[in-house]
Short mmCIF file of C-alpha atoms in Angstrom, two decimals:
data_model
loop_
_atom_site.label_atom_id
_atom_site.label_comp_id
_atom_site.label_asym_id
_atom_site.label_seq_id
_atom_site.Cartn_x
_atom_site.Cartn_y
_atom_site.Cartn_z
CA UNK V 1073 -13.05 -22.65 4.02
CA UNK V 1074 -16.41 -20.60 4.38
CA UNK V 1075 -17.51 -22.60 0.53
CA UNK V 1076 -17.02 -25.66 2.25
CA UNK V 1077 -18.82 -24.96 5.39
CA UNK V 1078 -21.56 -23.23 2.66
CA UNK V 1079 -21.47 -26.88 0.97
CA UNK V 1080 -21.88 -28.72 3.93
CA UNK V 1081 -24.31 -27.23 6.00
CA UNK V 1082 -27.24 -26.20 4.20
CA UNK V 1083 -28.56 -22.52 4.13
CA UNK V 1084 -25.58 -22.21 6.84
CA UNK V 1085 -23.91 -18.63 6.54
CA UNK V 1086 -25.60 -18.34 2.89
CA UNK V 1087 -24.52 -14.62 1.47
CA UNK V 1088 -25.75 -13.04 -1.84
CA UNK V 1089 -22.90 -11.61 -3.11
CA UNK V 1090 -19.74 -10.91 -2.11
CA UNK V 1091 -20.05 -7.70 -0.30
CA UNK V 1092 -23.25 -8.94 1.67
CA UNK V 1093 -20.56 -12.17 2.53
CA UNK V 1094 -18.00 -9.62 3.68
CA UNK V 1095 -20.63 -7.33 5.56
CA UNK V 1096 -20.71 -10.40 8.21
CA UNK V 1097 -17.92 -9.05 10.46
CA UNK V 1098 -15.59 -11.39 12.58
CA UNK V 1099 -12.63 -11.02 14.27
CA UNK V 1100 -9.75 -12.86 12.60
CA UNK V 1101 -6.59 -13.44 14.64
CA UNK V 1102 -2.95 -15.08 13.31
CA UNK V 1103 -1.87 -18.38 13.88
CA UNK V 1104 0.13 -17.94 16.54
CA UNK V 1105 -2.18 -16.23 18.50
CA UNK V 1106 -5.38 -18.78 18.30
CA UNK V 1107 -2.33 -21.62 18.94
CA UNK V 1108 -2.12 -19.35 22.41
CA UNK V 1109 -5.21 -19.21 23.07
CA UNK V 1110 -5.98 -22.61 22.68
CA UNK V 1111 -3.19 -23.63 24.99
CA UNK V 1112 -4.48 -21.71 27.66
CA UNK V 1113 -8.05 -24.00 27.12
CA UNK V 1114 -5.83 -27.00 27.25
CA UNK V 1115 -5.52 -28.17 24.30
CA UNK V 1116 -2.10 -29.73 22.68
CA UNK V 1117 -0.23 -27.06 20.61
CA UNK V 1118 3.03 -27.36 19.38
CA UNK V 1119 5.60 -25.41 20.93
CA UNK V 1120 6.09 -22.05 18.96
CA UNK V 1121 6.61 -18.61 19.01
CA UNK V 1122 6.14 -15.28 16.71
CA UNK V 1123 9.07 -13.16 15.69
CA UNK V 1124 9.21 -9.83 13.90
CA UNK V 1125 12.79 -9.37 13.57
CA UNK V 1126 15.69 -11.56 13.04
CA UNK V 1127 16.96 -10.72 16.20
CA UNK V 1128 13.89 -12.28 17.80
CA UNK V 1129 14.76 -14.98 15.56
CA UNK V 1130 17.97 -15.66 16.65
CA UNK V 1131 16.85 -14.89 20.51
CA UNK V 1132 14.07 -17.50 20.01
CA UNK V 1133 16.31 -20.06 18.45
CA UNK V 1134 18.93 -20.18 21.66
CA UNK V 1135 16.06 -19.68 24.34
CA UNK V 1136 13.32 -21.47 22.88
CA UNK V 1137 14.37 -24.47 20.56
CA UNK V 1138 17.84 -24.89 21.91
CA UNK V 1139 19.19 -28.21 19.88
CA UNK V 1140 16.71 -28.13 17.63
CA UNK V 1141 17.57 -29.90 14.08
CA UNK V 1142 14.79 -28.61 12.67
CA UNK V 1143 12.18 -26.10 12.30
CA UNK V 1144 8.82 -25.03 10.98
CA UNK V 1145 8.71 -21.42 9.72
CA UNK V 1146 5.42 -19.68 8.95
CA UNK V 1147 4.50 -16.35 7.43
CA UNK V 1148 1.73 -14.96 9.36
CA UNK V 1149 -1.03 -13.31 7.30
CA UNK V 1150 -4.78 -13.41 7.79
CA UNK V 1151 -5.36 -15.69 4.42
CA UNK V 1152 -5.35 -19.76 4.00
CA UNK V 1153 -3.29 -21.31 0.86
CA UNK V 1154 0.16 -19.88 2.78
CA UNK V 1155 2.37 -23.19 1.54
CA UNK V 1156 1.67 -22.87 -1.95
CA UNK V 1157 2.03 -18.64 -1.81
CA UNK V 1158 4.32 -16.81 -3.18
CA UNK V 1159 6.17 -13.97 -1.87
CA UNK V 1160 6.80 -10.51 -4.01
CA UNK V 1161 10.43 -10.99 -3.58
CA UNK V 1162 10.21 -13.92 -5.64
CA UNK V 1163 10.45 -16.27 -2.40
CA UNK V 1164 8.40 -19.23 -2.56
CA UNK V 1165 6.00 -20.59 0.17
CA UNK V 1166 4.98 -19.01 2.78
CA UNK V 1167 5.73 -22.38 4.91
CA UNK V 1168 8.90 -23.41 5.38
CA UNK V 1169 10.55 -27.00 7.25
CA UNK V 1170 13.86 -25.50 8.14
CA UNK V 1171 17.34 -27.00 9.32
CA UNK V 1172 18.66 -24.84 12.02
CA UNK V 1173 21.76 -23.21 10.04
CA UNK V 1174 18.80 -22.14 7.28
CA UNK V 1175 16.02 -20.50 9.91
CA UNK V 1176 17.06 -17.21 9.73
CA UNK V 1177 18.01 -17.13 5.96
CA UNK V 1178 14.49 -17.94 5.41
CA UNK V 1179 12.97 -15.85 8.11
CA UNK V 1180 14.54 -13.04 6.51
CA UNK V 1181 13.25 -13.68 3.31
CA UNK V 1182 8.89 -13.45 4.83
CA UNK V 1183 9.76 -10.49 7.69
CA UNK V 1184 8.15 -7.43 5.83
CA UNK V 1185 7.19 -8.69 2.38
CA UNK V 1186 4.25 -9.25 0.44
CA UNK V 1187 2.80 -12.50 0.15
CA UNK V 1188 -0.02 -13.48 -2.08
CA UNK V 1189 -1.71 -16.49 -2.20
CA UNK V 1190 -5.18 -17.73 -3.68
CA UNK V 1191 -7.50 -16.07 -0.68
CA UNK V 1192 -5.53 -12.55 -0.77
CA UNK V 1193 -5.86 -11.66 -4.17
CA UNK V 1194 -2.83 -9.71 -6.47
CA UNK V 1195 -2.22 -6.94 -4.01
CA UNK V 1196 -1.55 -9.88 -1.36
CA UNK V 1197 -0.64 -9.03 2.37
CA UNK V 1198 2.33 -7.57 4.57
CA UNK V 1199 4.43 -10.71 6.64
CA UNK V 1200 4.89 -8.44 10.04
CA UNK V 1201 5.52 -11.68 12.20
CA UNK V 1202 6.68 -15.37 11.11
CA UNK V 1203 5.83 -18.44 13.84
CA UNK V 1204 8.50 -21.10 14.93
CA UNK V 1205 7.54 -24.39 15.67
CA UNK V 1206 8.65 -27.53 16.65
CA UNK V 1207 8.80 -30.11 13.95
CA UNK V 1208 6.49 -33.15 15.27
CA UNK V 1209 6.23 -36.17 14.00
CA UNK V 1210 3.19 -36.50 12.81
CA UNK V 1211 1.44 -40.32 11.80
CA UNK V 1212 -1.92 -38.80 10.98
CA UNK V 1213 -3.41 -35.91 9.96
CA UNK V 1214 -7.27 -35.11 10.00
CA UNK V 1215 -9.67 -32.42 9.95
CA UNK V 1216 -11.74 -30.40 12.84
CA UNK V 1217 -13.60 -27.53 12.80
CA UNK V 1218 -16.69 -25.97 14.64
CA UNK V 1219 -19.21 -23.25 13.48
CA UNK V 1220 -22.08 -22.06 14.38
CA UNK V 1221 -25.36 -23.37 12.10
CA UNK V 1222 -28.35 -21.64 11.39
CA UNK V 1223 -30.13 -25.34 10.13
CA UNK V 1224 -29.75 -26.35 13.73
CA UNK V 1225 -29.93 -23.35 15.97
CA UNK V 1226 -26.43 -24.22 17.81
CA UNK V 1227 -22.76 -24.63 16.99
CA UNK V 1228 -21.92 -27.45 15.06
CA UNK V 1229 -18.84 -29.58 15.13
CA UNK V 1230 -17.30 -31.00 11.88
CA UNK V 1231 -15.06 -33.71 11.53
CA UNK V 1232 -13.09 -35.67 8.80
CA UNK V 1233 -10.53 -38.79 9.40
CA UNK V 1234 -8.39 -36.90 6.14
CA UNK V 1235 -6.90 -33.50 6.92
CA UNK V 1236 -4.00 -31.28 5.96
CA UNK V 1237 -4.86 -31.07 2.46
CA UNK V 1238 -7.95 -28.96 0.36
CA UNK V 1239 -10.55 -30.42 2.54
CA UNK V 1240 -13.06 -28.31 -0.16
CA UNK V 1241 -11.76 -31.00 -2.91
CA UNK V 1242 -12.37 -34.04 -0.08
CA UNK V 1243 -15.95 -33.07 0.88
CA UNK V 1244 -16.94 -32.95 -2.92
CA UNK V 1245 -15.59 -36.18 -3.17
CA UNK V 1246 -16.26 -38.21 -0.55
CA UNK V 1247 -18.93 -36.46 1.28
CA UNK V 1248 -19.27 -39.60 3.06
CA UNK V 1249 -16.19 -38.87 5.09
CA UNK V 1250 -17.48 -35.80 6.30
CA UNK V 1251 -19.43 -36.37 10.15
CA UNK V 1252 -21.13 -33.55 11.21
CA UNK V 1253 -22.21 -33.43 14.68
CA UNK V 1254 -25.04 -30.32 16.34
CA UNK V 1255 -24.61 -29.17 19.43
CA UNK V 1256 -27.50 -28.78 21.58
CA UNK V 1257 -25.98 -25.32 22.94
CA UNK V 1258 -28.62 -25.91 26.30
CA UNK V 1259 -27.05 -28.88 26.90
CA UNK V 1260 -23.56 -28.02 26.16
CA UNK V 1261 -21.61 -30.94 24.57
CA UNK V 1262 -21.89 -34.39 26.03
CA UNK V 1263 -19.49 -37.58 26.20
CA UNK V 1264 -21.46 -38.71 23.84
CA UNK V 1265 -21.12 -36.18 21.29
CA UNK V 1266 -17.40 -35.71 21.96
CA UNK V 1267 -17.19 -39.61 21.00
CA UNK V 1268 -19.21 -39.06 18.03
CA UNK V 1269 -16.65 -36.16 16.87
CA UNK V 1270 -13.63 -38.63 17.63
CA UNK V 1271 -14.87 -41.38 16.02
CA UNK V 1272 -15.63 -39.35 12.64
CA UNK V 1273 -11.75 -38.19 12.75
CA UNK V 1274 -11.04 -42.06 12.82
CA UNK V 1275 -7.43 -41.68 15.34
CA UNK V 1276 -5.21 -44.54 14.35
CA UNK V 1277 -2.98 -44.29 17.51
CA UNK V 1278 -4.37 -41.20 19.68
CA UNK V 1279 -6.15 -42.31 23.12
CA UNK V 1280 -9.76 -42.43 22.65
CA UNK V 1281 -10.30 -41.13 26.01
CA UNK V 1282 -7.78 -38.26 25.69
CA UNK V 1283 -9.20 -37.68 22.49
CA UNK V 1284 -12.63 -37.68 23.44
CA UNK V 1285 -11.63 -34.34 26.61
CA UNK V 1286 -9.43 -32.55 23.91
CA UNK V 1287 -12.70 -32.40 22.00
CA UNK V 1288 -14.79 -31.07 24.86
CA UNK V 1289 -11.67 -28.00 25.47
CA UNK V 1290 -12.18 -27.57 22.29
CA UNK V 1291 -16.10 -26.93 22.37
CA UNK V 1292 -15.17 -25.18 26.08
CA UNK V 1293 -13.20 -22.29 23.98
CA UNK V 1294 -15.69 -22.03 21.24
CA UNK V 1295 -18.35 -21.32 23.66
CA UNK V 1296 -16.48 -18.97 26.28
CA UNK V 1297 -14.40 -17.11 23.98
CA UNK V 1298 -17.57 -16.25 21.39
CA UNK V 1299 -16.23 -18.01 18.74
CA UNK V 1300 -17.73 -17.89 15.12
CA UNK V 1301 -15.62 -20.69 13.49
CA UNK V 1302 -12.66 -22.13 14.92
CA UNK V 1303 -10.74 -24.05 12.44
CA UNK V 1304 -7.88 -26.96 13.13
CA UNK V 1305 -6.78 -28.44 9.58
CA UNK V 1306 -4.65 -30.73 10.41
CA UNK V 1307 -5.87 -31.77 13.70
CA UNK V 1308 -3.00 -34.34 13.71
CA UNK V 1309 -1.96 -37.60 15.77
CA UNK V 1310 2.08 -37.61 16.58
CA UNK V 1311 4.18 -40.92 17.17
CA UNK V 1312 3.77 -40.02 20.98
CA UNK V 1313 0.05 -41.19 20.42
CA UNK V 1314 -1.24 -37.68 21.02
CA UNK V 1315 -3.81 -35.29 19.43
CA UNK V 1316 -2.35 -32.20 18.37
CA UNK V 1317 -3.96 -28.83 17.04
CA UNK V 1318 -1.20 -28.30 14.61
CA UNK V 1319 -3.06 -25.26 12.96
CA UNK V 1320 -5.39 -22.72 14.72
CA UNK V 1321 -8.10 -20.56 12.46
CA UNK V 1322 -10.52 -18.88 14.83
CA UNK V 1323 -12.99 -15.70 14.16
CA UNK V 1324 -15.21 -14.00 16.66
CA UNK V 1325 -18.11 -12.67 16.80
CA UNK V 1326 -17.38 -8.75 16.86
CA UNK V 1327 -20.86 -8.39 18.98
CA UNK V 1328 -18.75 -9.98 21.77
CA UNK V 1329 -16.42 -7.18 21.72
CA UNK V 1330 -17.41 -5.71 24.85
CA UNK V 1331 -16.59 -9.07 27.06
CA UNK V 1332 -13.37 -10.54 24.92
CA UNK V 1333 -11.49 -7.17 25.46
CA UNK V 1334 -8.51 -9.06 25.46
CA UNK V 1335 -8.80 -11.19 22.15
CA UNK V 1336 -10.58 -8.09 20.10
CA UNK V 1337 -6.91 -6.34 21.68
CA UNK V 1338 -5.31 -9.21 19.30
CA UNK V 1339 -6.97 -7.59 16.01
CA UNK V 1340 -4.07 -6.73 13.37
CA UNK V 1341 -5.31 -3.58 10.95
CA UNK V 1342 -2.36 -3.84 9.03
CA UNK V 1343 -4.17 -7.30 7.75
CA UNK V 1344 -7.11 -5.08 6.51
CA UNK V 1345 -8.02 -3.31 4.02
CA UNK V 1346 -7.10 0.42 5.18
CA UNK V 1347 -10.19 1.98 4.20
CA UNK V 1348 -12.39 -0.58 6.09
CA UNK V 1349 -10.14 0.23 8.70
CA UNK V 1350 -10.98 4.23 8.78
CA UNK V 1351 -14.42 3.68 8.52
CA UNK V 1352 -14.66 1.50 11.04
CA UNK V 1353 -13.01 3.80 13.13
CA UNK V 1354 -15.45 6.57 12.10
CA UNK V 1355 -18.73 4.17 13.19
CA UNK V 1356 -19.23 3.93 8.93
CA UNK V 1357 -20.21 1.06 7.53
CA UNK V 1358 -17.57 0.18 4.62
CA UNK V 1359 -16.89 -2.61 2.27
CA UNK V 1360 -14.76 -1.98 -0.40
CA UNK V 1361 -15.42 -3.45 -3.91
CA UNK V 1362 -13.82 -3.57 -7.12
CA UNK V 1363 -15.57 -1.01 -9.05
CA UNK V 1364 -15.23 2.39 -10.64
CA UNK V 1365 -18.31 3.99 -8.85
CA UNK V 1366 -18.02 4.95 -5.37
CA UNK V 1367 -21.41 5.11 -3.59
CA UNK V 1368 -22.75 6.81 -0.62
CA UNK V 1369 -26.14 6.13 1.10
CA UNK V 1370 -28.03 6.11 4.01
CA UNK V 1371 -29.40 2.70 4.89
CA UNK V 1372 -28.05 -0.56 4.06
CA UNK V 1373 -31.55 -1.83 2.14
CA UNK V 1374 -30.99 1.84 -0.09
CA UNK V 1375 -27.25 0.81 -0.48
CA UNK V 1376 -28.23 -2.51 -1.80
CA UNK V 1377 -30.79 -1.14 -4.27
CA UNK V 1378 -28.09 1.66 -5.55
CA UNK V 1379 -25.48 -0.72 -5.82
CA UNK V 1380 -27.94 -3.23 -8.12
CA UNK V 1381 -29.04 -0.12 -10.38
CA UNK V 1382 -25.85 1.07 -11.15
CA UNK V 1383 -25.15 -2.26 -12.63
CA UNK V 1384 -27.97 -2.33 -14.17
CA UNK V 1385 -27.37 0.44 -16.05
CA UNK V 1386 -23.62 -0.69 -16.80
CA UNK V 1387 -21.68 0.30 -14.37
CA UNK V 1388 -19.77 -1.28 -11.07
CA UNK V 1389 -20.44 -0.12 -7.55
CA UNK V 1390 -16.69 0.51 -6.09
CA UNK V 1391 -17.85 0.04 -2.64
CA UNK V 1392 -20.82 -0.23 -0.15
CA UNK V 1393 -21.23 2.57 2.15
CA UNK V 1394 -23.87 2.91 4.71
CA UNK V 1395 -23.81 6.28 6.87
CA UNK V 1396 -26.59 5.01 9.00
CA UNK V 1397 -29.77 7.48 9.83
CA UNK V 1398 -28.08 9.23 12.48
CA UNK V 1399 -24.36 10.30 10.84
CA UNK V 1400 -22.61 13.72 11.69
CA UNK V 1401 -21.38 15.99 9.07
CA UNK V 1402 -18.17 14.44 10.58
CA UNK V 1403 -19.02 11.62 9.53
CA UNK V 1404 -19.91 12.89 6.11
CA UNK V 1405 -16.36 14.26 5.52
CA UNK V 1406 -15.02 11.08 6.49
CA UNK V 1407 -16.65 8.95 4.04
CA UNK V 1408 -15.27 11.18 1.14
CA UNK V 1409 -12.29 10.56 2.43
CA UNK V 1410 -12.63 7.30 2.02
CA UNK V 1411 -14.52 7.20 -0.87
CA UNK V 1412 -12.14 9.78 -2.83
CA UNK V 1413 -8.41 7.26 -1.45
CA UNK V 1414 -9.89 5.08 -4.07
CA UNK V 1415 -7.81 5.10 -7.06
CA UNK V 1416 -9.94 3.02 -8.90
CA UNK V 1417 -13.01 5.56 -8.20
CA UNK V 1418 -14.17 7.94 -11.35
CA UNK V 1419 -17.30 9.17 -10.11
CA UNK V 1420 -18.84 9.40 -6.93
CA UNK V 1421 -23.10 8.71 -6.54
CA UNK V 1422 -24.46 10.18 -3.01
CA UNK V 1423 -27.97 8.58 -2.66
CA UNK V 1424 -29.83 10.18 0.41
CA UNK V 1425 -33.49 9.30 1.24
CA UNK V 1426 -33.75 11.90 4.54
CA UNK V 1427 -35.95 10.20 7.11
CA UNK V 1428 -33.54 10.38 10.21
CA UNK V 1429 -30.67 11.33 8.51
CA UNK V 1430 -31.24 15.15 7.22
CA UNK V 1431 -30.71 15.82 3.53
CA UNK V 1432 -29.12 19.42 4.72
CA UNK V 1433 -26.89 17.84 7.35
CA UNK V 1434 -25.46 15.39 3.77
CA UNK V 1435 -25.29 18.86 1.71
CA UNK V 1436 -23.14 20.06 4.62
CA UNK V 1437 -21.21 17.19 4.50
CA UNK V 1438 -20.45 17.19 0.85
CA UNK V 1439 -19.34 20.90 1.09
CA UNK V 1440 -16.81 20.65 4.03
CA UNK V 1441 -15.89 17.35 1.87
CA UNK V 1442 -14.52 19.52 -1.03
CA UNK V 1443 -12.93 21.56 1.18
CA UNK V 1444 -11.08 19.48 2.64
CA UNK V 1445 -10.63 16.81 0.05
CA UNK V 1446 -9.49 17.61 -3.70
CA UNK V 1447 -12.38 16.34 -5.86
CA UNK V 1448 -10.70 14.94 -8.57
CA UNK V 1449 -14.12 13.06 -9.89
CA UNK V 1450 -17.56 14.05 -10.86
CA UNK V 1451 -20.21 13.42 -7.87
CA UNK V 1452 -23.66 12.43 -8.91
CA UNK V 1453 -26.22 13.92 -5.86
CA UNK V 1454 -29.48 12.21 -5.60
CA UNK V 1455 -31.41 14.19 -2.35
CA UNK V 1456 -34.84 13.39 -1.08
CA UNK V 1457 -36.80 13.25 2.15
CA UNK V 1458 -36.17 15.38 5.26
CA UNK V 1459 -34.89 19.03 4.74
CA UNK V 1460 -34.52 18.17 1.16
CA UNK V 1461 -35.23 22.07 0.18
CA UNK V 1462 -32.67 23.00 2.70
CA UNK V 1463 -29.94 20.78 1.29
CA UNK V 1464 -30.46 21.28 -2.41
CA UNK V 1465 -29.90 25.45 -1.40
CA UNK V 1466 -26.46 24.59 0.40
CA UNK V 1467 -25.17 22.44 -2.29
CA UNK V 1468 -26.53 25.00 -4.98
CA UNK V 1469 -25.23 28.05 -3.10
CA UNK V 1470 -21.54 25.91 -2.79
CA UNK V 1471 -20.45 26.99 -5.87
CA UNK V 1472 -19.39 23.00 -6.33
CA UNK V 1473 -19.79 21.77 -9.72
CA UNK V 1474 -22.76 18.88 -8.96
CA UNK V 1475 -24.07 16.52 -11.13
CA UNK V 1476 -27.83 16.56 -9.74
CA UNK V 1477 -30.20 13.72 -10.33
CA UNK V 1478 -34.50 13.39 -9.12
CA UNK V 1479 -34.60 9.88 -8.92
CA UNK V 1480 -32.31 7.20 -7.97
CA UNK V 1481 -32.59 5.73 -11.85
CA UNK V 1482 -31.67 9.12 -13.31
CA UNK V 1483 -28.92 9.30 -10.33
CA UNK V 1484 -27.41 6.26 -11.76
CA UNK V 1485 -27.58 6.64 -15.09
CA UNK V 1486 -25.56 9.81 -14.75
CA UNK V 1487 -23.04 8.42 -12.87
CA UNK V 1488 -22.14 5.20 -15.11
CA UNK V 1489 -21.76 8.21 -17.84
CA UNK V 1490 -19.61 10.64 -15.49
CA UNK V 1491 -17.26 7.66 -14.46
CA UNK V 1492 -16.54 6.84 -17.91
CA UNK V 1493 -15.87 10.30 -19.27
#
């Protein structure tokens, strides 16, 4: 989704890579939970709800769908491509249409295993919860979504009359079918605007009217809730002539925090990668990579410049981690920690420029670090700046067997060699 939205809206969200892509953090919530939400605004959901055991299965089945024929089971993981997934178990799909005597049989087959699809790579993601829904009838399925764009200075609104299917594949295409409509976020959005949106998604039997205010709750949430993208592919039209969210992708802008208490309360770590998880929770900022070097530095435009010289000089950066100027020797300890849960890690580069952050206050750090933590790699430590002296005595009076580097070139070129001894 985020390539498309790239594609479509120039210089929009534009990253460099994919750490500095992943660096932009947003809330992510399930399914279920942005269907909620948006029923609260309003807007036409289907009737659903989340289980995590099959006795909430069978509990939602008598209380919830009573009579029901039939079904819609999905696997709730924070990733897109869930139909065409496939589960560890050997289980196919990670969307299911379901006759009633078959729910729980294929409940039981998501509830607690891995599924993988094309956005969450081999390791793929844990299935805590699977959503029930009604089966509509739908005669019409299109495609919504609003972001925010940098071109224009204001969320914009995107809209296509085809839907449910790779809408990446349908905007490379036929671009043409593609309406994109700015918000002037002073303004707020206007009749006209809302008619603009409807009349790019093309309804065949939806009220234009009805349409037209389910837009506007739409916009309403985005706005109040402090929304980065929110996401509705298919927006759909059922046989009852109404306009349906029949799939809810929303993020959040995690500077919002502080006043959407209750959605950042929403946030599932078990969707996350653990270690982004414990830094987070340690104020560090983590990204984890795919590399054999792990990297620790003080600044994000230092982090940057270690990351490119180590593959420069032929190596992989394993992660991107930024202590900030101001981090404890807490803090310090933590990031090994982090740094050193890495399997894939075979040498560790510390790159400290000291201007606020204190080159002895690092050499603390590292010390406590190996006391606590079994160094099982080499660790590369470049020092310079503020208390350098001070920090290059604690780490020499350690007793730790250091690799020690001058510059940040010499820093690097040791630790490509260290990780593949």
């Amino acid at each position: 989704m985020r390539g498309l939205l790239n594609k479509l809206v120039s210089c929009s969200l534009s990253v460099a890579g994919k750490w500095q892509h992943q660096q932009l953090r947003r809330l992510n919530i399930h399914e279920y939970q942005g269907a909620e939400l948006m029923g609260k605004y309003g807007v036409n959901v289907p009737k659903g709800v989340a289980v995590s055991s099959l006795d909430e299965v069978k509990k939602a089945i008598q209380d919830v769908f009573p009579g029901e024929s039939e079904l819609v089971v999905k696997s709730q993981v924070l990733a897109g491509g869930r139909g065409l997934g496939k589960f560890k178990n050997g289980f196919q799909g990670g969307v299911h249409i379901v006759k009633a005597d078959k729910i729980e049989e294929t409940a039981g087959k998501m509830l607690g295993q891995i599924l993988v699809t094309k956005q969450t790579g081999s390791q793929g993601k844990i299935v805590s919860k699977v959503y029930l829904c009604e089966k509509l009838s739908l005669v019409n399925e299109m495609y919504f979504a609003i972001m925010l764009d940098r071109t224009s200075a204001g969320p914009l609104i995107i809209a296509c009359k085809k839907g449910g299917t790779s809408i990446e594949d349908l905007a490379e295409k036929f671009p043409d079918l593609i309406i994109k409509v700015p918000i002037d976020v002073f303004k707020g959005i206007t009749d006209e605007d809302a008619a603009k949106v409807v009349d790019g998604l093309a309804p065949k039997v939806a009220d234009r009217s009805n349409s037209i205010e389910q837009v506007k709750k739409l916009y309403k949430l985005f706005c109040e809730c402090d929304c980065t993208l929110l996401e509705i592919n298919p927006i759909a039209e059922t046989s009852d002539k109404q306009l349906v969210a029949a799939d809810a992708k929303l993020n959040f802008d995690d500077n919002a925090a502080f006043r959407q208490k209750e959605i950042f309360a929403l946030r599932d770590p078990t969707q996350e990668d653990p270690r982004e998880v414990a830094a987070a929770m340690a104020d560090l900022n983590y990204i984890g990579l795919d590399g054999e070097i792990g990297c620790m530095v003080n600044g994000a435009g230092l982090a940057m410049a270690t990351m490119d010289i180590v593959k420069l000089h032929g190596g992989t950066p394993a992660n991107f981690l930024d202590v900030g100027g101001n981090a404890s020797e807490g803090q310090v300890v933590e990031a090994f920690k982090i740094l050193t849960s890495d399997d894939k890690v075979k040498a560790i580069l510390v790159n400290i420029f000291g201007g606020i952050m204190k080159c002895d206050v690092i050499a603390s750090g590292i010390v406590n670090a190996a006391k606590q933590v079994a160094l099982k790699v080499p660790v590369v430590v470049r020092l310079e700046g503020t208390n350098v002296d001070q920090g290059k005595r604690i780490l020499k009076e350690s007793g730790m067997a250091l690799i020690t580097a001058e510059d940040l070139d010499d820093a690097a070129k040791k630790a490509v060699k260290a990780s593949a001894s």
